[in-house]
Amino acid sequence: MANHSQFTFQDASSPIMEELTQFHDHALMVALAICSLVLYLLTLVLTGKLTSNTVNAQAIELIWTILPAAVLITLALPSLRILYLMDEINEPALTLKAIGHQWYWSYEYTDFKDLTFDSYMTPTTDLPLGHFRLLEVDHRVIVPANSTIRVIVTADDVLHSWAVPSLGVKTDAIPGRLNQTSFLANRSGIFYGQCSEICGANHSFMPIVVESVPLATFENWSSLMPS
């Protein structure tokens, strides 16, 4: 859950989000080094004596050709690794289908018989004390902690996007198409997200709440859910 005046990412709650956070910090340090070098060179140009002896500057030409290529490689290799990790889904413990509507989400637990429900935003007038306005829902998505969850995302009407930042998940919901993603919540907790694709007048009012619980708690919840 993001805090007021927060400038950084939310606390990572999945291995993929930890990788994304580390790559962000890595890319930021590379950008900082480039900016520092450019600032240093500008300072030298502005304060030093002007010369035009660049006719036989093969060494500097070699440096400014190889250095940018090396920087791009240091950014591309970790990025490609994370992309492959995000696409890899190995034997999911549970499959969840998320269907976007205007303006609510429907969920189907395909490994269970008739375990489906709709998830609407809780109105401010009905919000329990201590819950978050515009982020709480009447039915949360309950998943077991430390288990790989496959999410199949689609839409019933217009484009939507199923996104939970702290889990490192953001997948477009497209009518007539099934998109697939996965996550593993490495701790119990409640994780908030929102539709991240402008989908109409009430786009801001279709939040996502994922609650990660121990396996025994999940089994009890699934057995008590009405068909």
PDB file of C-alpha atoms in Angstrom:
ATOM      1  CA  MET A   1       0.000   0.000   0.000  1.00  0.00           C
ATOM      2  CA  ALA A   2       1.469   3.350  -1.045  1.00  0.00           C
ATOM      3  CA  ASN A   3       1.800   6.147   1.507  1.00  0.00           C
ATOM      4  CA  HIS A   4       1.302   9.872   1.096  1.00  0.00           C
ATOM      5  CA  SER A   5       4.307  11.668  -0.436  1.00  0.00           C
ATOM      6  CA  GLN A   6       5.962   8.307  -1.228  1.00  0.00           C
ATOM      7  CA  PHE A   7       8.569   8.592  -3.986  1.00  0.00           C
ATOM      8  CA  THR A   8       9.674   4.960  -4.171  1.00  0.00           C
ATOM      9  CA  PHE A   9       7.966   1.712  -5.114  1.00  0.00           C
ATOM     10  CA  GLN A  10       5.688  -0.138  -2.762  1.00  0.00           C
ATOM     11  CA  ASP A  11       7.330  -2.868  -0.713  1.00  0.00           C
ATOM     12  CA  ALA A  12       7.920  -5.856  -2.971  1.00  0.00           C
ATOM     13  CA  SER A  13       5.758  -8.852  -2.054  1.00  0.00           C
ATOM     14  CA  SER A  14       6.792 -11.228  -4.832  1.00  0.00           C
ATOM     15  CA  PRO A  15      10.115 -12.372  -6.322  1.00  0.00           C
ATOM     16  CA  ILE A  16       9.338 -10.673  -9.645  1.00  0.00           C
ATOM     17  CA  MET A  17       8.682  -7.320  -7.974  1.00  0.00           C
ATOM     18  CA  GLU A  18      11.975  -7.657  -6.086  1.00  0.00           C
ATOM     19  CA  GLU A  19      13.746  -8.199  -9.412  1.00  0.00           C
ATOM     20  CA  LEU A  20      11.987  -5.187 -10.955  1.00  0.00           C
ATOM     21  CA  THR A  21      12.948  -2.986  -8.009  1.00  0.00           C
ATOM     22  CA  GLN A  22      16.586  -4.047  -8.226  1.00  0.00           C
ATOM     23  CA  PHE A  23      16.657  -3.404 -11.974  1.00  0.00           C
ATOM     24  CA  HIS A  24      15.140   0.052 -11.422  1.00  0.00           C
ATOM     25  CA  ASP A  25      17.880   0.886  -8.921  1.00  0.00           C
ATOM     26  CA  HIS A  26      20.525  -0.472 -11.309  1.00  0.00           C
ATOM     27  CA  ALA A  27      19.224   1.601 -14.242  1.00  0.00           C
ATOM     28  CA  LEU A  28      18.978   4.687 -12.028  1.00  0.00           C
ATOM     29  CA  MET A  29      22.625   4.393 -10.991  1.00  0.00           C
ATOM     30  CA  VAL A  30      23.671   4.023 -14.651  1.00  0.00           C
ATOM     31  CA  ALA A  31      21.679   7.153 -15.520  1.00  0.00           C
ATOM     32  CA  LEU A  32      23.250   8.990 -12.572  1.00  0.00           C
ATOM     33  CA  ALA A  33      26.747   8.036 -13.770  1.00  0.00           C
ATOM     34  CA  ILE A  34      25.977   9.254 -17.301  1.00  0.00           C
ATOM     35  CA  CYS A  35      24.591  12.571 -16.050  1.00  0.00           C
ATOM     36  CA  SER A  36      27.603  13.078 -13.790  1.00  0.00           C
ATOM     37  CA  LEU A  37      29.998  12.412 -16.664  1.00  0.00           C
ATOM     38  CA  VAL A  38      28.161  14.774 -19.006  1.00  0.00           C
ATOM     39  CA  LEU A  39      28.082  17.485 -16.332  1.00  0.00           C
ATOM     40  CA  TYR A  40      31.810  17.047 -15.716  1.00  0.00           C
ATOM     41  CA  LEU A  41      32.615  17.313 -19.425  1.00  0.00           C
ATOM     42  CA  LEU A  42      30.388  20.382 -19.821  1.00  0.00           C
ATOM     43  CA  THR A  43      32.182  21.989 -16.913  1.00  0.00           C
ATOM     44  CA  LEU A  44      35.546  21.296 -18.543  1.00  0.00           C
ATOM     45  CA  VAL A  45      34.379  22.756 -21.858  1.00  0.00           C
ATOM     46  CA  LEU A  46      32.940  25.908 -20.268  1.00  0.00           C
ATOM     47  CA  THR A  47      35.844  26.592 -17.926  1.00  0.00           C
ATOM     48  CA  GLY A  48      38.818  25.301 -19.944  1.00  0.00           C
ATOM     49  CA  LYS A  49      40.725  26.845 -22.793  1.00  0.00           C
ATOM     50  CA  LEU A  50      39.148  26.225 -26.199  1.00  0.00           C
ATOM     51  CA  THR A  51      41.170  24.050 -28.585  1.00  0.00           C
ATOM     52  CA  SER A  52      40.444  22.484 -31.963  1.00  0.00           C
ATOM     53  CA  ASN A  53      43.037  19.708 -31.986  1.00  0.00           C
ATOM     54  CA  THR A  54      40.629  16.856 -32.788  1.00  0.00           C
ATOM     55  CA  VAL A  55      42.029  15.796 -36.171  1.00  0.00           C
ATOM     56  CA  ASN A  56      43.859  12.718 -34.838  1.00  0.00           C
ATOM     57  CA  ALA A  57      41.585  11.903 -31.919  1.00  0.00           C
ATOM     58  CA  GLN A  58      41.095   8.214 -32.744  1.00  0.00           C
ATOM     59  CA  ALA A  59      41.264   7.240 -29.071  1.00  0.00           C
ATOM     60  CA  ILE A  60      38.399   9.492 -28.005  1.00  0.00           C
ATOM     61  CA  GLU A  61      36.332   8.356 -30.988  1.00  0.00           C
ATOM     62  CA  LEU A  62      36.885   4.754 -29.955  1.00  0.00           C
ATOM     63  CA  ILE A  63      35.839   5.538 -26.387  1.00  0.00           C
ATOM     64  CA  TRP A  64      32.628   7.359 -27.289  1.00  0.00           C
ATOM     65  CA  THR A  65      31.668   4.490 -29.576  1.00  0.00           C
ATOM     66  CA  ILE A  66      32.390   1.581 -27.218  1.00  0.00           C
ATOM     67  CA  LEU A  67      31.214   3.211 -23.965  1.00  0.00           C
ATOM     68  CA  PRO A  68      27.551   3.764 -25.028  1.00  0.00           C
ATOM     69  CA  ALA A  69      27.421   0.200 -26.399  1.00  0.00           C
ATOM     70  CA  ALA A  70      28.704  -1.152 -23.076  1.00  0.00           C
ATOM     71  CA  VAL A  71      26.114   0.899 -21.180  1.00  0.00           C
ATOM     72  CA  LEU A  72      23.321  -0.476 -23.371  1.00  0.00           C
ATOM     73  CA  ILE A  73      24.512  -4.037 -22.755  1.00  0.00           C
ATOM     74  CA  THR A  74      24.529  -3.518 -18.974  1.00  0.00           C
ATOM     75  CA  LEU A  75      20.898  -2.402 -19.238  1.00  0.00           C
ATOM     76  CA  ALA A  76      19.674  -4.892 -21.846  1.00  0.00           C
ATOM     77  CA  LEU A  77      20.906  -8.134 -20.278  1.00  0.00           C
ATOM     78  CA  PRO A  78      19.164  -7.730 -16.872  1.00  0.00           C
ATOM     79  CA  SER A  79      16.052  -6.413 -18.632  1.00  0.00           C
ATOM     80  CA  LEU A  80      15.816  -9.452 -20.919  1.00  0.00           C
ATOM     81  CA  ARG A  81      16.343 -11.774 -17.954  1.00  0.00           C
ATOM     82  CA  ILE A  82      13.418 -10.228 -16.073  1.00  0.00           C
ATOM     83  CA  LEU A  83      11.203 -10.363 -19.184  1.00  0.00           C
ATOM     84  CA  TYR A  84      11.811 -14.093 -19.485  1.00  0.00           C
ATOM     85  CA  LEU A  85      11.160 -14.594 -15.761  1.00  0.00           C
ATOM     86  CA  MET A  86       7.849 -12.747 -16.030  1.00  0.00           C
ATOM     87  CA  ASP A  87       6.720 -14.946 -18.941  1.00  0.00           C
ATOM     88  CA  GLU A  88       7.747 -18.199 -17.270  1.00  0.00           C
ATOM     89  CA  ILE A  89       4.942 -20.069 -15.493  1.00  0.00           C
ATOM     90  CA  ASN A  90       6.024 -23.341 -13.872  1.00  0.00           C
ATOM     91  CA  GLU A  91       3.301 -25.673 -12.587  1.00  0.00           C
ATOM     92  CA  PRO A  92       0.926 -23.160 -10.969  1.00  0.00           C
ATOM     93  CA  ALA A  93      -0.725 -24.268  -7.735  1.00  0.00           C
ATOM     94  CA  LEU A  94      -3.896 -22.339  -8.562  1.00  0.00           C
ATOM     95  CA  THR A  95      -5.489 -20.782 -11.638  1.00  0.00           C
ATOM     96  CA  LEU A  96      -7.558 -17.619 -11.293  1.00  0.00           C
ATOM     97  CA  LYS A  97      -9.554 -16.036 -14.090  1.00  0.00           C
ATOM     98  CA  ALA A  98     -10.149 -12.269 -13.841  1.00  0.00           C
ATOM     99  CA  ILE A  99     -12.813 -10.742 -16.086  1.00  0.00           C
ATOM    100  CA  GLY A 100     -13.092  -6.973 -16.401  1.00  0.00           C
ATOM    101  CA  HIS A 101     -16.488  -5.282 -16.708  1.00  0.00           C
ATOM    102  CA  GLN A 102     -17.661  -1.679 -16.609  1.00  0.00           C
ATOM    103  CA  TRP A 103     -16.929  -1.139 -13.746  1.00  0.00           C
ATOM    104  CA  TYR A 104     -16.182  -4.174 -11.596  1.00  0.00           C
ATOM    105  CA  TRP A 105     -14.217  -7.420 -11.715  1.00  0.00           C
ATOM    106  CA  SER A 106     -15.469 -10.998 -11.867  1.00  0.00           C
ATOM    107  CA  TYR A 107     -13.307 -13.863 -10.632  1.00  0.00           C
ATOM    108  CA  GLU A 108     -13.432 -17.573 -11.361  1.00  0.00           C
ATOM    109  CA  TYR A 109     -11.374 -20.168  -9.511  1.00  0.00           C
ATOM    110  CA  THR A 110     -11.138 -22.682 -12.333  1.00  0.00           C
ATOM    111  CA  ASP A 111      -9.656 -25.415 -10.102  1.00  0.00           C
ATOM    112  CA  PHE A 112     -12.825 -25.408  -8.005  1.00  0.00           C
ATOM    113  CA  LYS A 113     -16.384 -26.188  -9.013  1.00  0.00           C
ATOM    114  CA  ASP A 114     -18.632 -23.113  -9.227  1.00  0.00           C
ATOM    115  CA  LEU A 115     -16.336 -20.868  -7.189  1.00  0.00           C
ATOM    116  CA  THR A 116     -17.050 -17.511  -8.825  1.00  0.00           C
ATOM    117  CA  PHE A 117     -17.946 -14.049  -7.547  1.00  0.00           C
ATOM    118  CA  ASP A 118     -18.097 -10.393  -8.546  1.00  0.00           C
ATOM    119  CA  SER A 119     -15.947  -7.789  -6.831  1.00  0.00           C
ATOM    120  CA  TYR A 120     -17.312  -4.246  -6.528  1.00  0.00           C
ATOM    121  CA  MET A 121     -15.754  -1.231  -4.858  1.00  0.00           C
ATOM    122  CA  THR A 122     -17.093  -0.639  -1.368  1.00  0.00           C
ATOM    123  CA  PRO A 123     -18.980   2.699  -1.257  1.00  0.00           C
ATOM    124  CA  THR A 124     -17.601   5.298   1.114  1.00  0.00           C
ATOM    125  CA  THR A 125     -20.831   5.241   3.147  1.00  0.00           C
ATOM    126  CA  ASP A 126     -20.404   1.489   3.804  1.00  0.00           C
ATOM    127  CA  LEU A 127     -16.654   1.551   4.387  1.00  0.00           C
ATOM    128  CA  PRO A 128     -15.580  -0.047   7.712  1.00  0.00           C
ATOM    129  CA  LEU A 129     -13.380   2.013  10.005  1.00  0.00           C
ATOM    130  CA  GLY A 130      -9.705   1.804   9.044  1.00  0.00           C
ATOM    131  CA  HIS A 131     -10.253   0.601   5.475  1.00  0.00           C
ATOM    132  CA  PHE A 132      -9.048   2.518   2.444  1.00  0.00           C
ATOM    133  CA  ARG A 133     -11.477   4.662   0.480  1.00  0.00           C
ATOM    134  CA  LEU A 134     -11.734   3.852  -3.257  1.00  0.00           C
ATOM    135  CA  LEU A 135      -9.511   0.788  -2.758  1.00  0.00           C
ATOM    136  CA  GLU A 136     -11.592  -1.610  -0.667  1.00  0.00           C
ATOM    137  CA  VAL A 137     -13.949  -4.134  -2.301  1.00  0.00           C
ATOM    138  CA  ASP A 138     -16.852  -6.245  -1.111  1.00  0.00           C
ATOM    139  CA  HIS A 139     -15.186  -9.531  -2.160  1.00  0.00           C
ATOM    140  CA  ARG A 140     -11.417  -9.886  -2.025  1.00  0.00           C
ATOM    141  CA  VAL A 141      -9.350 -12.293  -4.102  1.00  0.00           C
ATOM    142  CA  ILE A 142      -8.060 -14.878  -1.628  1.00  0.00           C
ATOM    143  CA  VAL A 143      -4.919 -16.800  -2.613  1.00  0.00           C
ATOM    144  CA  PRO A 144      -2.520 -19.073  -0.707  1.00  0.00           C
ATOM    145  CA  ALA A 145       0.831 -17.574   0.234  1.00  0.00           C
ATOM    146  CA  ASN A 146       4.089 -18.970  -1.166  1.00  0.00           C
ATOM    147  CA  SER A 147       2.256 -20.606  -4.072  1.00  0.00           C
ATOM    148  CA  THR A 148       2.473 -19.842  -7.775  1.00  0.00           C
ATOM    149  CA  ILE A 149      -0.823 -18.338  -8.944  1.00  0.00           C
ATOM    150  CA  ARG A 150      -1.649 -18.228 -12.642  1.00  0.00           C
ATOM    151  CA  VAL A 151      -4.005 -15.397 -13.603  1.00  0.00           C
ATOM    152  CA  ILE A 152      -5.940 -15.517 -16.866  1.00  0.00           C
ATOM    153  CA  VAL A 153      -7.166 -12.018 -17.699  1.00  0.00           C
ATOM    154  CA  THR A 154      -9.876 -11.005 -20.151  1.00  0.00           C
ATOM    155  CA  ALA A 155     -12.656  -8.428 -20.484  1.00  0.00           C
ATOM    156  CA  ASP A 156     -16.360  -8.529 -21.229  1.00  0.00           C
ATOM    157  CA  ASP A 157     -16.856  -5.092 -22.789  1.00  0.00           C
ATOM    158  CA  VAL A 158     -13.928  -2.664 -23.200  1.00  0.00           C
ATOM    159  CA  LEU A 159     -10.196  -2.657 -22.472  1.00  0.00           C
ATOM    160  CA  HIS A 160      -9.195  -3.000 -18.827  1.00  0.00           C
ATOM    161  CA  SER A 161      -5.920  -3.787 -17.068  1.00  0.00           C
ATOM    162  CA  TRP A 162      -5.467  -6.002 -14.002  1.00  0.00           C
ATOM    163  CA  ALA A 163      -2.629  -4.461 -11.992  1.00  0.00           C
ATOM    164  CA  VAL A 164      -1.290  -5.014  -8.461  1.00  0.00           C
ATOM    165  CA  PRO A 165       1.957  -3.011  -8.054  1.00  0.00           C
ATOM    166  CA  SER A 166       3.379  -4.726  -4.954  1.00  0.00           C
ATOM    167  CA  LEU A 167       3.082  -8.117  -6.677  1.00  0.00           C
ATOM    168  CA  GLY A 168       4.671  -6.880  -9.903  1.00  0.00           C
ATOM    169  CA  VAL A 169       1.586  -7.747 -11.975  1.00  0.00           C
ATOM    170  CA  LYS A 170       0.013  -5.687 -14.760  1.00  0.00           C
ATOM    171  CA  THR A 171      -1.831  -7.426 -17.601  1.00  0.00           C
ATOM    172  CA  ASP A 172      -4.263  -5.962 -20.127  1.00  0.00           C
ATOM    173  CA  ALA A 173      -7.797  -7.350 -20.204  1.00  0.00           C
ATOM    174  CA  ILE A 174      -8.921  -7.444 -23.844  1.00  0.00           C
ATOM    175  CA  PRO A 175     -12.383  -8.560 -24.992  1.00  0.00           C
ATOM    176  CA  GLY A 176     -12.211 -11.827 -26.933  1.00  0.00           C
ATOM    177  CA  ARG A 177      -8.635 -12.555 -25.867  1.00  0.00           C
ATOM    178  CA  LEU A 178      -7.059 -14.382 -22.936  1.00  0.00           C
ATOM    179  CA  ASN A 179      -3.854 -12.954 -21.481  1.00  0.00           C
ATOM    180  CA  GLN A 180      -1.846 -14.833 -18.901  1.00  0.00           C
ATOM    181  CA  THR A 181       0.406 -13.816 -16.053  1.00  0.00           C
ATOM    182  CA  SER A 182       1.487 -15.226 -12.716  1.00  0.00           C
ATOM    183  CA  PHE A 183       2.681 -14.165  -9.286  1.00  0.00           C
ATOM    184  CA  LEU A 184       3.873 -15.670  -6.030  1.00  0.00           C
ATOM    185  CA  ALA A 185       3.087 -13.770  -2.842  1.00  0.00           C
ATOM    186  CA  ASN A 186       6.006 -14.515  -0.538  1.00  0.00           C
ATOM    187  CA  ARG A 187       4.190 -13.359   2.581  1.00  0.00           C
ATOM    188  CA  SER A 188       0.695 -13.105   3.955  1.00  0.00           C
ATOM    189  CA  GLY A 189      -0.931  -9.711   3.536  1.00  0.00           C
ATOM    190  CA  ILE A 190      -3.404  -7.548   1.657  1.00  0.00           C
ATOM    191  CA  PHE A 191      -2.286  -6.037  -1.635  1.00  0.00           C
ATOM    192  CA  TYR A 192      -4.158  -3.277  -3.438  1.00  0.00           C
ATOM    193  CA  GLY A 193      -4.358  -2.477  -7.122  1.00  0.00           C
ATOM    194  CA  GLN A 194      -6.590  -0.737  -9.639  1.00  0.00           C
ATOM    195  CA  CYS A 195      -7.633  -0.977 -13.245  1.00  0.00           C
ATOM    196  CA  SER A 196      -4.747   0.616 -15.166  1.00  0.00           C
ATOM    197  CA  GLU A 197      -6.417   1.153 -18.527  1.00  0.00           C
ATOM    198  CA  ILE A 198      -8.868   4.030 -19.064  1.00  0.00           C
ATOM    199  CA  CYS A 199     -12.159   2.201 -19.517  1.00  0.00           C
ATOM    200  CA  GLY A 200     -14.884   4.808 -19.179  1.00  0.00           C
ATOM    201  CA  ALA A 201     -16.503   7.209 -16.746  1.00  0.00           C
ATOM    202  CA  ASN A 202     -15.987   5.052 -13.642  1.00  0.00           C
ATOM    203  CA  HIS A 203     -12.504   3.813 -14.496  1.00  0.00           C
ATOM    204  CA  SER A 204     -11.221   5.038 -11.130  1.00  0.00           C
ATOM    205  CA  PHE A 205     -13.776   2.982  -9.218  1.00  0.00           C
ATOM    206  CA  MET A 206     -12.863  -0.640  -9.973  1.00  0.00           C
ATOM    207  CA  PRO A 207     -10.109  -1.518  -7.484  1.00  0.00           C
ATOM    208  CA  ILE A 208      -8.414  -4.881  -7.004  1.00  0.00           C
ATOM    209  CA  VAL A 209      -7.692  -6.410  -3.607  1.00  0.00           C
ATOM    210  CA  VAL A 210      -5.603  -9.583  -3.304  1.00  0.00           C
ATOM    211  CA  GLU A 211      -5.354 -11.169   0.131  1.00  0.00           C
ATOM    212  CA  SER A 212      -2.600 -13.720   0.637  1.00  0.00           C
ATOM    213  CA  VAL A 213      -3.275 -16.198   3.446  1.00  0.00           C
ATOM    214  CA  PRO A 214      -1.786 -19.489   4.705  1.00  0.00           C
ATOM    215  CA  LEU A 215      -2.850 -22.585   2.788  1.00  0.00           C
ATOM    216  CA  ALA A 216      -5.056 -23.907   5.593  1.00  0.00           C
ATOM    217  CA  THR A 217      -6.927 -20.599   5.773  1.00  0.00           C
ATOM    218  CA  PHE A 218      -7.427 -20.633   2.002  1.00  0.00           C
ATOM    219  CA  GLU A 219      -8.837 -24.166   2.100  1.00  0.00           C
ATOM    220  CA  ASN A 220     -11.285 -23.192   4.845  1.00  0.00           C
ATOM    221  CA  TRP A 221     -12.355 -20.103   2.882  1.00  0.00           C
ATOM    222  CA  SER A 222     -12.898 -22.036  -0.342  1.00  0.00           C
ATOM    223  CA  SER A 223     -15.035 -24.633   1.454  1.00  0.00           C
ATOM    224  CA  LEU A 224     -17.233 -21.937   2.995  1.00  0.00           C
ATOM    225  CA  MET A 225     -17.783 -19.941  -0.202  1.00  0.00           C
ATOM    226  CA  PRO A 226     -21.310 -20.385  -1.605  1.00  0.00           C
ATOM    227  CA  SER A 227     -21.650 -21.976  -5.055  1.00  0.00           C
TER     228      SER A 227
END
